[in-house]
Coordinates of N, CA, C and O in Angstrom, one line a residue:
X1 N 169.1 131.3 71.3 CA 167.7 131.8 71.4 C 166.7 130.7 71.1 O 165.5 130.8 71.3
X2 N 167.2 129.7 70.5 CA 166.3 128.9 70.0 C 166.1 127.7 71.0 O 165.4 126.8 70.7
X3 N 166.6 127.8 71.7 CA 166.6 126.8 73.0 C 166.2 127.4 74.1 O 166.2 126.9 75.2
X4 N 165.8 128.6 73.9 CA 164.6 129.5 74.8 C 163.3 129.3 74.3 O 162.4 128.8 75.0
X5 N 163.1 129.8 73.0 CA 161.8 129.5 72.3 C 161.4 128.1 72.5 O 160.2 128.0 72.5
X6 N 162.2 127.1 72.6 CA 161.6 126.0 72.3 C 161.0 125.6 73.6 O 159.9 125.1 73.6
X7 N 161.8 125.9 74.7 CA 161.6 125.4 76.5 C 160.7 126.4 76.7 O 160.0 126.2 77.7
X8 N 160.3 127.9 75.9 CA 159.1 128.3 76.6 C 157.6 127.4 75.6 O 156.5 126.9 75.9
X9 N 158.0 127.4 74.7 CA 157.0 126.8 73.6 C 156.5 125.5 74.4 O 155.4 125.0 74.4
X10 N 157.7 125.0 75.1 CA 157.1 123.5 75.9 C 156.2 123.6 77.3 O 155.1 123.1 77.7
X11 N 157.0 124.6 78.0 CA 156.0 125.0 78.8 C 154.4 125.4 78.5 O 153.5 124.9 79.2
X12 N 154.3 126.3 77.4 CA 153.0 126.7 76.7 C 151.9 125.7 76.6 O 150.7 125.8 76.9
X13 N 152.7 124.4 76.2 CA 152.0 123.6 75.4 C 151.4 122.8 77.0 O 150.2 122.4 76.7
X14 N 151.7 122.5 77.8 CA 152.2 121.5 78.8 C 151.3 122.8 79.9 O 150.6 122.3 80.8
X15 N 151.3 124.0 79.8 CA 150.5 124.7 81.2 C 148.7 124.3 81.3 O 148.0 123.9 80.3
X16 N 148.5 124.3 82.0 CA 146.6 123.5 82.5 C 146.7 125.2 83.1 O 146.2 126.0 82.3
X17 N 147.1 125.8 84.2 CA 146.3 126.9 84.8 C 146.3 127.9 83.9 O 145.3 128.6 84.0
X18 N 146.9 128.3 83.2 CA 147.6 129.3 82.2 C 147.6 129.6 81.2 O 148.6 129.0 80.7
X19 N 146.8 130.5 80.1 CA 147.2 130.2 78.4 C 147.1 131.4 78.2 O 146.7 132.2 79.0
X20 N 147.6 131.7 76.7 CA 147.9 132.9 76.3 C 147.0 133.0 75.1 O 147.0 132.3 74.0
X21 N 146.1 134.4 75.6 CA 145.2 135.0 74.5 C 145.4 135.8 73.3 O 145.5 137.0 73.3
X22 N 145.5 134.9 72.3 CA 146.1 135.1 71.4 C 145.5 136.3 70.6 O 146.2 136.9 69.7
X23 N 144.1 136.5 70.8 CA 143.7 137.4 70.3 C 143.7 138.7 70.7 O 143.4 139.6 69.9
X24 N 143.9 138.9 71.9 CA 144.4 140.4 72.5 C 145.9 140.3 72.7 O 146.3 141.4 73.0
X25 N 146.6 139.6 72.7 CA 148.1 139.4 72.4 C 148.4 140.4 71.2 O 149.0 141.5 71.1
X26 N 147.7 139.5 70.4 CA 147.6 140.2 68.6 C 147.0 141.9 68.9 O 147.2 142.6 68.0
X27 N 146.3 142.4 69.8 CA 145.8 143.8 69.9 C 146.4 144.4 70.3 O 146.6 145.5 69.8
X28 N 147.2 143.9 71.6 CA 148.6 144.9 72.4 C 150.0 144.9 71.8 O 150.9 145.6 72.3
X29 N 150.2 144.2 70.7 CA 151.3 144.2 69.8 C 150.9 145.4 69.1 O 151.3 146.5 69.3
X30 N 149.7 145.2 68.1 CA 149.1 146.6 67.1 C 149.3 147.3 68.0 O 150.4 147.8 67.6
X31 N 149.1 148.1 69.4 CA 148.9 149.1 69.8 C 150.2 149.6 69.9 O 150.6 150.7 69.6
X32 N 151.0 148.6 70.5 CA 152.7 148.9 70.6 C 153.3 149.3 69.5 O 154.3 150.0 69.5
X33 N 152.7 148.8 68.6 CA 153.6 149.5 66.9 C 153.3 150.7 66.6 O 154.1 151.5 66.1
X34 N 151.9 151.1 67.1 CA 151.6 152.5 67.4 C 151.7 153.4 68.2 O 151.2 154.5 68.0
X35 N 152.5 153.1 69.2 CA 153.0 154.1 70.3 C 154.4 154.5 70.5 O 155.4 153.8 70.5
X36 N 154.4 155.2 70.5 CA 156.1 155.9 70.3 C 156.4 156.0 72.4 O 155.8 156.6 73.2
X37 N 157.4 155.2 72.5 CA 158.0 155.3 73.6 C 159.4 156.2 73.4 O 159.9 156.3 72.3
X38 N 159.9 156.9 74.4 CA 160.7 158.1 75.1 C 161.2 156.9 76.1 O 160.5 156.5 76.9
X39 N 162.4 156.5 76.0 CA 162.5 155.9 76.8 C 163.6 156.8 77.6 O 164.4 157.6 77.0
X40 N 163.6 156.8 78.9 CA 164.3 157.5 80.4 C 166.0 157.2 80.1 O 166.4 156.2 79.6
X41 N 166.6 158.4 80.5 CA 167.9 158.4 80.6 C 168.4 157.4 81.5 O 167.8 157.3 82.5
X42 N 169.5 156.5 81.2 CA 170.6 156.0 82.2 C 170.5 156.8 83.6 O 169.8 156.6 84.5
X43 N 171.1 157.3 83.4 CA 171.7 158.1 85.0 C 170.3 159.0 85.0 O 170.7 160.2 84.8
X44 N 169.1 159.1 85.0 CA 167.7 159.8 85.1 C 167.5 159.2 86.5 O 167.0 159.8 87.4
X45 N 168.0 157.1 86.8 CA 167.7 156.9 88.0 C 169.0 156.8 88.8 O 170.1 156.4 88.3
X46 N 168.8 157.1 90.2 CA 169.9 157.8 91.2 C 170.7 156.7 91.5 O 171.7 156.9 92.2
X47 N 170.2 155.4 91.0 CA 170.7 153.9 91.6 C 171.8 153.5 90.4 O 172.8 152.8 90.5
X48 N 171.4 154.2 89.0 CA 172.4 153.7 88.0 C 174.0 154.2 87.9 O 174.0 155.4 87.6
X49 N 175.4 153.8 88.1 CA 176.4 154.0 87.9 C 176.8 154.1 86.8 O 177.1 153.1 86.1
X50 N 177.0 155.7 86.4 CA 178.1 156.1 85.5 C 179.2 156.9 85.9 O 179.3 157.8 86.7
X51 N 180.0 156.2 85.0 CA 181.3 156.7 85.1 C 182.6 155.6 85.1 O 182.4 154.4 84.9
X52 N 183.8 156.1 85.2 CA 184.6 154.9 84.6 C 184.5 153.3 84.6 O 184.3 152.6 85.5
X53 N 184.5 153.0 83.8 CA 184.6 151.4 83.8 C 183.1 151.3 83.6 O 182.5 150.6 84.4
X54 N 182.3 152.0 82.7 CA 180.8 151.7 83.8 C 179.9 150.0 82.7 O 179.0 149.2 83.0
X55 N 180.8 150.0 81.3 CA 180.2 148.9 81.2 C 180.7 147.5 81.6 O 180.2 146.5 81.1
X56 N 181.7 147.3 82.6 CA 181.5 146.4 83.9 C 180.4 146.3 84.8 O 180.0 145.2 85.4
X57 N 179.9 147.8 84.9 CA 178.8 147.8 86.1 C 177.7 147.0 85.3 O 176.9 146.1 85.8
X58 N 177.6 147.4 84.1 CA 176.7 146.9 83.2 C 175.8 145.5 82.8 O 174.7 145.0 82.7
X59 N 177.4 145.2 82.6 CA 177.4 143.1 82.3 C 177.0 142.5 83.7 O 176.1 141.7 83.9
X60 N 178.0 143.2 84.9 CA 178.0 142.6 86.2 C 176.2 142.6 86.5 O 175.6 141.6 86.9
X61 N 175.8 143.6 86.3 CA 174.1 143.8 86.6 C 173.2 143.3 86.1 O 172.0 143.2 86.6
X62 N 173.7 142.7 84.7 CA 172.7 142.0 84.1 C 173.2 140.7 84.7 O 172.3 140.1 85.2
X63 N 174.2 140.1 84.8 CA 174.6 138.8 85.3 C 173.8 138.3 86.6 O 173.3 137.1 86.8
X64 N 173.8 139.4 87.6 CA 173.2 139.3 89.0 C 171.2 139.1 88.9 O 170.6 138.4 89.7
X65 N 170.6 139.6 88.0 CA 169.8 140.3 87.4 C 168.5 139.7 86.9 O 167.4 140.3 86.5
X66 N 169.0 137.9 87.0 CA 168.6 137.2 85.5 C 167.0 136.7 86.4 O 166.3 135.9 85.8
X67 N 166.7 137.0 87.4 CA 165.6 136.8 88.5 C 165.0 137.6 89.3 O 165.7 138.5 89.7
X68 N 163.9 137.6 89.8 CA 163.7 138.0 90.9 C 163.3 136.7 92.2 O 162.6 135.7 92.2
X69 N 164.1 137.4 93.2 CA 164.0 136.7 93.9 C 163.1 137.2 95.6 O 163.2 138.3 96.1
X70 N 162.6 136.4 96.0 CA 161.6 136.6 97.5 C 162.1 136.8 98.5 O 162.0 136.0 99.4
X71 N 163.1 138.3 98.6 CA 163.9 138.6 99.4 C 163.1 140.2 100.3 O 163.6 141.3 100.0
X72 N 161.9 140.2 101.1 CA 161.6 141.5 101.2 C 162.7 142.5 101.6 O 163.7 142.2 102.1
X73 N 162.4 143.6 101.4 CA 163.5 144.5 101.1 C 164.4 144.6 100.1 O 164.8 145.7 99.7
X74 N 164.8 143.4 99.6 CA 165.8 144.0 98.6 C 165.0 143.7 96.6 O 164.5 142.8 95.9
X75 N 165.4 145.0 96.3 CA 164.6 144.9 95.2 C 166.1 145.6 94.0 O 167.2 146.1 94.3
X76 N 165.5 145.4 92.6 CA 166.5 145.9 92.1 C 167.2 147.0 92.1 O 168.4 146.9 91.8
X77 N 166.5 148.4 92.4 CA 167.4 149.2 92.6 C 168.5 149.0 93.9 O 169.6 149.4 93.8
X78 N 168.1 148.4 94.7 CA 169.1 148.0 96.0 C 170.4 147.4 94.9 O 171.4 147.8 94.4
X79 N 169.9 146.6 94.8 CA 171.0 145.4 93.6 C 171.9 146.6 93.0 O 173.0 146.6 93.5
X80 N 171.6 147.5 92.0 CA 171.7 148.5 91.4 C 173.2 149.5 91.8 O 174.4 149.7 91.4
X81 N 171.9 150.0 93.2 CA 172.6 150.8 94.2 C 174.5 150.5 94.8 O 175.6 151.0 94.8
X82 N 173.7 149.1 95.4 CA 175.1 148.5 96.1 C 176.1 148.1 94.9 O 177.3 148.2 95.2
X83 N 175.8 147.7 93.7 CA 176.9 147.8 92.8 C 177.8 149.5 92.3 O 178.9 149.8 92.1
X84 N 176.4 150.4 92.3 CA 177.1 151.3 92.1 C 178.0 151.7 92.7 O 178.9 152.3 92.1
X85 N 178.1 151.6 94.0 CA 178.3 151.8 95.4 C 179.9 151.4 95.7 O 180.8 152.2 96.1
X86 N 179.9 150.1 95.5 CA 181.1 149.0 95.0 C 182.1 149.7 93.7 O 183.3 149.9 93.7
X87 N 181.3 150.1 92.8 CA 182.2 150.8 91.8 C 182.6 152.0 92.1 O 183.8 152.2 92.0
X88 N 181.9 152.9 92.4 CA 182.2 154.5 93.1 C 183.9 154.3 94.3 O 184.7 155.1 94.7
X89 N 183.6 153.0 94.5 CA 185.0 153.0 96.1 C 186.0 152.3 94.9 O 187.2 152.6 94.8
X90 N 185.4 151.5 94.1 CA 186.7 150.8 93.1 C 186.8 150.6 91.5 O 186.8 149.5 91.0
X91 N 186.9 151.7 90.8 CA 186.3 151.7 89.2 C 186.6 150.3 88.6 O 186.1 150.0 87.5
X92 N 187.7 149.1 89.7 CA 187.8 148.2 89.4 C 187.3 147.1 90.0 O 187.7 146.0 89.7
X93 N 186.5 147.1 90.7 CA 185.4 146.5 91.7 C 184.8 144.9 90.6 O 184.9 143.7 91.0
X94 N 184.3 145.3 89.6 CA 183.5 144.5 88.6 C 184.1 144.5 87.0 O 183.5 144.5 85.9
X95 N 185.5 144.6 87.3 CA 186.1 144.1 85.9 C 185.7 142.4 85.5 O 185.0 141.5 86.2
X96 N 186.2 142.3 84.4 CA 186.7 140.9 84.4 C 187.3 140.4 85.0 O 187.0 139.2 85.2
X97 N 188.4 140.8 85.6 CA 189.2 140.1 86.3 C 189.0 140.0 87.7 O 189.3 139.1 88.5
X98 N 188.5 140.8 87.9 CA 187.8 141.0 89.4 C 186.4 140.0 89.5 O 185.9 139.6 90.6
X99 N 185.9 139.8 88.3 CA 184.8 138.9 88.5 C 185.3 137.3 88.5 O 184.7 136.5 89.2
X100 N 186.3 137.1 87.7 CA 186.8 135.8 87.5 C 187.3 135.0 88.9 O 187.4 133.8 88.9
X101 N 187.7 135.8 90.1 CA 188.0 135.8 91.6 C 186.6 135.8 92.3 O 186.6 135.5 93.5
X102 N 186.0 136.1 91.9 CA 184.3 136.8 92.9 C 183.9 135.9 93.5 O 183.4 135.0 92.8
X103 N 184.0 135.7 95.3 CA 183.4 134.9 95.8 C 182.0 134.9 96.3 O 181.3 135.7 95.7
X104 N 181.4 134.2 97.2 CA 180.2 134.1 97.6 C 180.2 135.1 98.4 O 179.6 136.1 98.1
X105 N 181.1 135.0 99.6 CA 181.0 135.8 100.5 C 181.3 137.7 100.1 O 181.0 138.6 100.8
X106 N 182.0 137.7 98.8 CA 182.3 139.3 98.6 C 180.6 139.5 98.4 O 180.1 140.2 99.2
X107 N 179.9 138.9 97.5 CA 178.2 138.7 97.2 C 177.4 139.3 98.4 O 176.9 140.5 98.4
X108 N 177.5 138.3 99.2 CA 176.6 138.8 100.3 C 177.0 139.6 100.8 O 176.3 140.6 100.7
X109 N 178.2 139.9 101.4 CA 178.6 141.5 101.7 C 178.6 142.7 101.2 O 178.5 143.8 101.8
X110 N 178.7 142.5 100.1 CA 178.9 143.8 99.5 C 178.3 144.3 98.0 O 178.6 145.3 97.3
X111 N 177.4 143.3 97.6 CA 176.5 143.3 96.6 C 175.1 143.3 97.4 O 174.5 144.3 97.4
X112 N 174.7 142.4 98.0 CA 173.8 142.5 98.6 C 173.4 142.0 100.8 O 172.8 141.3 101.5
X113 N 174.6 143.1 100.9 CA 174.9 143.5 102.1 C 174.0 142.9 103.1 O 173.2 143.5 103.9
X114 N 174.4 141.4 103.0 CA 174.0 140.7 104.3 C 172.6 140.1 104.0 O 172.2 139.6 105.0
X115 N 171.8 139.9 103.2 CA 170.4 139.7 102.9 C 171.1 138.2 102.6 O 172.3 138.1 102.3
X116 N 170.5 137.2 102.6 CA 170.5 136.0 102.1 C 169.7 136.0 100.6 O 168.5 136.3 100.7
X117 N 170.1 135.7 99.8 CA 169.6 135.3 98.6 C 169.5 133.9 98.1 O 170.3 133.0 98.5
X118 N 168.4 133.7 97.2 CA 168.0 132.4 96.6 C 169.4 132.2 95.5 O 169.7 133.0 94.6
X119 N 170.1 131.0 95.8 CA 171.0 130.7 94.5 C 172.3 131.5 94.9 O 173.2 131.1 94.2
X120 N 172.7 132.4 95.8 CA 173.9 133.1 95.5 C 175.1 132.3 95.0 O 176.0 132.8 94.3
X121 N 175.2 131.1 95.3 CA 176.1 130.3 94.8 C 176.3 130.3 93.5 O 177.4 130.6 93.0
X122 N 175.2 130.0 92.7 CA 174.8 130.4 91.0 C 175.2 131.4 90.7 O 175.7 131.7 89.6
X123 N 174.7 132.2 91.8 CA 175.2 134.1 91.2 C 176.8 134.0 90.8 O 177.3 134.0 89.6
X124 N 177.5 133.9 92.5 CA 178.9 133.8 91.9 C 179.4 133.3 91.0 O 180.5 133.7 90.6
X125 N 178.4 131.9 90.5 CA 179.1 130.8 89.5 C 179.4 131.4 88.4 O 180.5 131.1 87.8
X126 N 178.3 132.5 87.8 CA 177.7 133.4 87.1 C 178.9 134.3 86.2 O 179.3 134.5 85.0
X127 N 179.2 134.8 87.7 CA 179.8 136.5 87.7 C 181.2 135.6 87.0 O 181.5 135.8 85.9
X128 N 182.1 134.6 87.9 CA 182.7 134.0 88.1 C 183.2 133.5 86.1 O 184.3 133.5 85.5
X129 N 182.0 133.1 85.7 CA 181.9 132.5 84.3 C 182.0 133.5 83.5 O 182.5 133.4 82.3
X130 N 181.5 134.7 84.1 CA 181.9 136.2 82.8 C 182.8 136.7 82.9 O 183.2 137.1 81.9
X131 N 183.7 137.0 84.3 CA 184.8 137.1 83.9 C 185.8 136.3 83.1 O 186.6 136.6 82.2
X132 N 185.6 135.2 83.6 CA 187.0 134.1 83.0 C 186.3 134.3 81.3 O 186.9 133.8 80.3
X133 N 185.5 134.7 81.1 CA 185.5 133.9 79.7 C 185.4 135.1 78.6 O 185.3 135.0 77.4
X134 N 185.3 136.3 79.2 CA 186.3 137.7 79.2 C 187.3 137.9 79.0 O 187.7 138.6 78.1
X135 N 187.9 137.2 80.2 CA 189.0 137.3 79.8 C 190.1 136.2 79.0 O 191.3 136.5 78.8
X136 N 189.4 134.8 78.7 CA 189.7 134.3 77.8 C 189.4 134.1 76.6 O 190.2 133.7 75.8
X137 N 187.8 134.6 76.3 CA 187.9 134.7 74.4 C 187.7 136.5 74.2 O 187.5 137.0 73.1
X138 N 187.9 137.2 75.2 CA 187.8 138.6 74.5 C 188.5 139.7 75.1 O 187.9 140.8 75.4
X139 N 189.8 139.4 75.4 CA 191.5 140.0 75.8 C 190.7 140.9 77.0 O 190.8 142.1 77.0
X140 N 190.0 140.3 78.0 CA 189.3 140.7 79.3 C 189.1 142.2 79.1 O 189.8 143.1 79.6
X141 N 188.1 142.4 78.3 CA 187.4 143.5 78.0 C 185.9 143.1 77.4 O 185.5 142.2 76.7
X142 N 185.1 144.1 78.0 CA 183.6 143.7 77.6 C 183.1 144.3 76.7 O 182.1 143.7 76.2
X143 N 183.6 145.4 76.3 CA 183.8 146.2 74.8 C 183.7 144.9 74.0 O 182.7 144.5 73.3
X144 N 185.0 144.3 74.1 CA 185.2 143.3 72.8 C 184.0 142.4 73.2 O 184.0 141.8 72.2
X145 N 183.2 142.1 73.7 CA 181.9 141.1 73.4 C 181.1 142.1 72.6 O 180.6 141.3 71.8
X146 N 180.6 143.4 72.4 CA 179.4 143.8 72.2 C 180.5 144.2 70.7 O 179.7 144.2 69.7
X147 N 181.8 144.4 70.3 CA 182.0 144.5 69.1 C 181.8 143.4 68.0 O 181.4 143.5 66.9
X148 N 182.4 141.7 68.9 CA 181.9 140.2 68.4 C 181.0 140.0 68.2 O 180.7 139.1 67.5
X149 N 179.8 140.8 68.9 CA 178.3 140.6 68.7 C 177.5 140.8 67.5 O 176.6 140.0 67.1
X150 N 178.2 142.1 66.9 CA 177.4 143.2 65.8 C 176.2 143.1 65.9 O 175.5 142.7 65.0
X151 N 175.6 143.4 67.3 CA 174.5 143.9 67.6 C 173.4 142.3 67.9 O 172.2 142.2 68.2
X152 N 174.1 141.4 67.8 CA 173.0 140.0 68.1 C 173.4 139.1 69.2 O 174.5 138.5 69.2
X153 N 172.8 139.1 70.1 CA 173.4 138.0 71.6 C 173.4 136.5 71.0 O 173.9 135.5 71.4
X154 N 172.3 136.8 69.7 CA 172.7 134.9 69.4 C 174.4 134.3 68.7 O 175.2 133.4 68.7
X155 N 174.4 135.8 68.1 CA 176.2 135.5 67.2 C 177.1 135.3 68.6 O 177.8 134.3 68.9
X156 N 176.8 136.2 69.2 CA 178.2 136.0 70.6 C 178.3 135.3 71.2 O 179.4 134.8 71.5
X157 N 176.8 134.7 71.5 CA 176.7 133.3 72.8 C 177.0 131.5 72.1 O 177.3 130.4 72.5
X158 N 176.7 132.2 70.6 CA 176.3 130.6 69.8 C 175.4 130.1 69.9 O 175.5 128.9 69.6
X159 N 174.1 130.6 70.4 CA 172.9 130.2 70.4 C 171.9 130.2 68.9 O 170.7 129.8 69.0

C-alpha cells in the first residue's frame, strides 16, 4: 500500500490541470462519519453469483475488475453476468486451477463474449498469476488467502 500512496502522492504533486480541495475534502469526510450507510445485499443484484465455489467468482472479479475500460456496451455488470454465467455451467469454471491454465482466448469468449478489450493479455496474465500462486503458497484455495490475511491486503500481498 505504500507504493500506492506514494505513486499517487507523485502524481498529486506533478498534476497542472487537477488538484485536490482540501478544504471540502475535509467537509465530505465529516459528513461521511456522520452518515450511516445500509449497504445492498450480494445477490440484491441479478448479475452477482452465488452459490458453490462462489469465492472464486469473487477473486476472479476483482482480478478482471482492476479498470474500466472504453468498450461501449460492455460495462461491469456484463463482466459480472458472463462470469456468473461461466460458473452456473461450471462451479469449477474460475478455481485456481482453472485460472492457472486461463487463456486469452477462453477471455474473450466467454468472459467477455467477443468484445475486444483494452489489455486482455494482462487480464489473462492476471487471472493466470492468481491461480498459480493459489495454488502455490495457499494449497489452491482462496479461503486460505483471506485466513493469511487477518483481515489486511498489506500482510498477504507484502506490501
Amino acid at each position: 500500500m505504500a507504493s500506492v500512496r506514494k505513486t499517487c502522492e507523485e502524481v498529486l504533486l506533478k498534476a497542472r490541470h487537477v488538484a485536490v480541495n482540501e478544504p471540502a475534502l475535509h467537509r465530505v469526510c465529516e459528513d461521511l462519519k456522520n452518515t450511516e450507510f445500509l449497504p445492498e445485499s450480494w445477490s440484491s443484484f441479478p448479475y452477482h453469483y452465488s452459490g458453490k465455489n462462489q469465492i472464486d467468482y469473487i477473486f476472479a472479479l476483482d482480478a478482471l475488475n482492476y479498470c474500466f475500460w472504453p468498450t461501449e456496451g460492455l460495462e461491469y455488470e456484463h463482466l459480472a453476468g458472463n462470469l456468473k454465467e461461466l460458473m452456473q455451467s461450471n462451479p469449477f469454471a474460475l478455481s485456481p486451477q482453472a485460472l492457472a491454465s486461463f487463456t486469452s482466448e477462453t477471455l474473450e469468449s466467454k468472459v467477455f463474449c467477443g468484445f475486444r478489450v483494452p489489455l486482455a493479455e494482462e487480464r489473462t496474465r492476471l487471472l493466470r498469476e492468481l491461480g498459480t500462486n493459489t495454488l502455490k503458497h495457499f494449497q489452491g484455495n482462496f479461503s486460505n488467502i483471506l485466513q493469511a490475511s487477518d483481515s489486511s491486503a498489506e500482510k498477504v500481498t507484502g506490501t
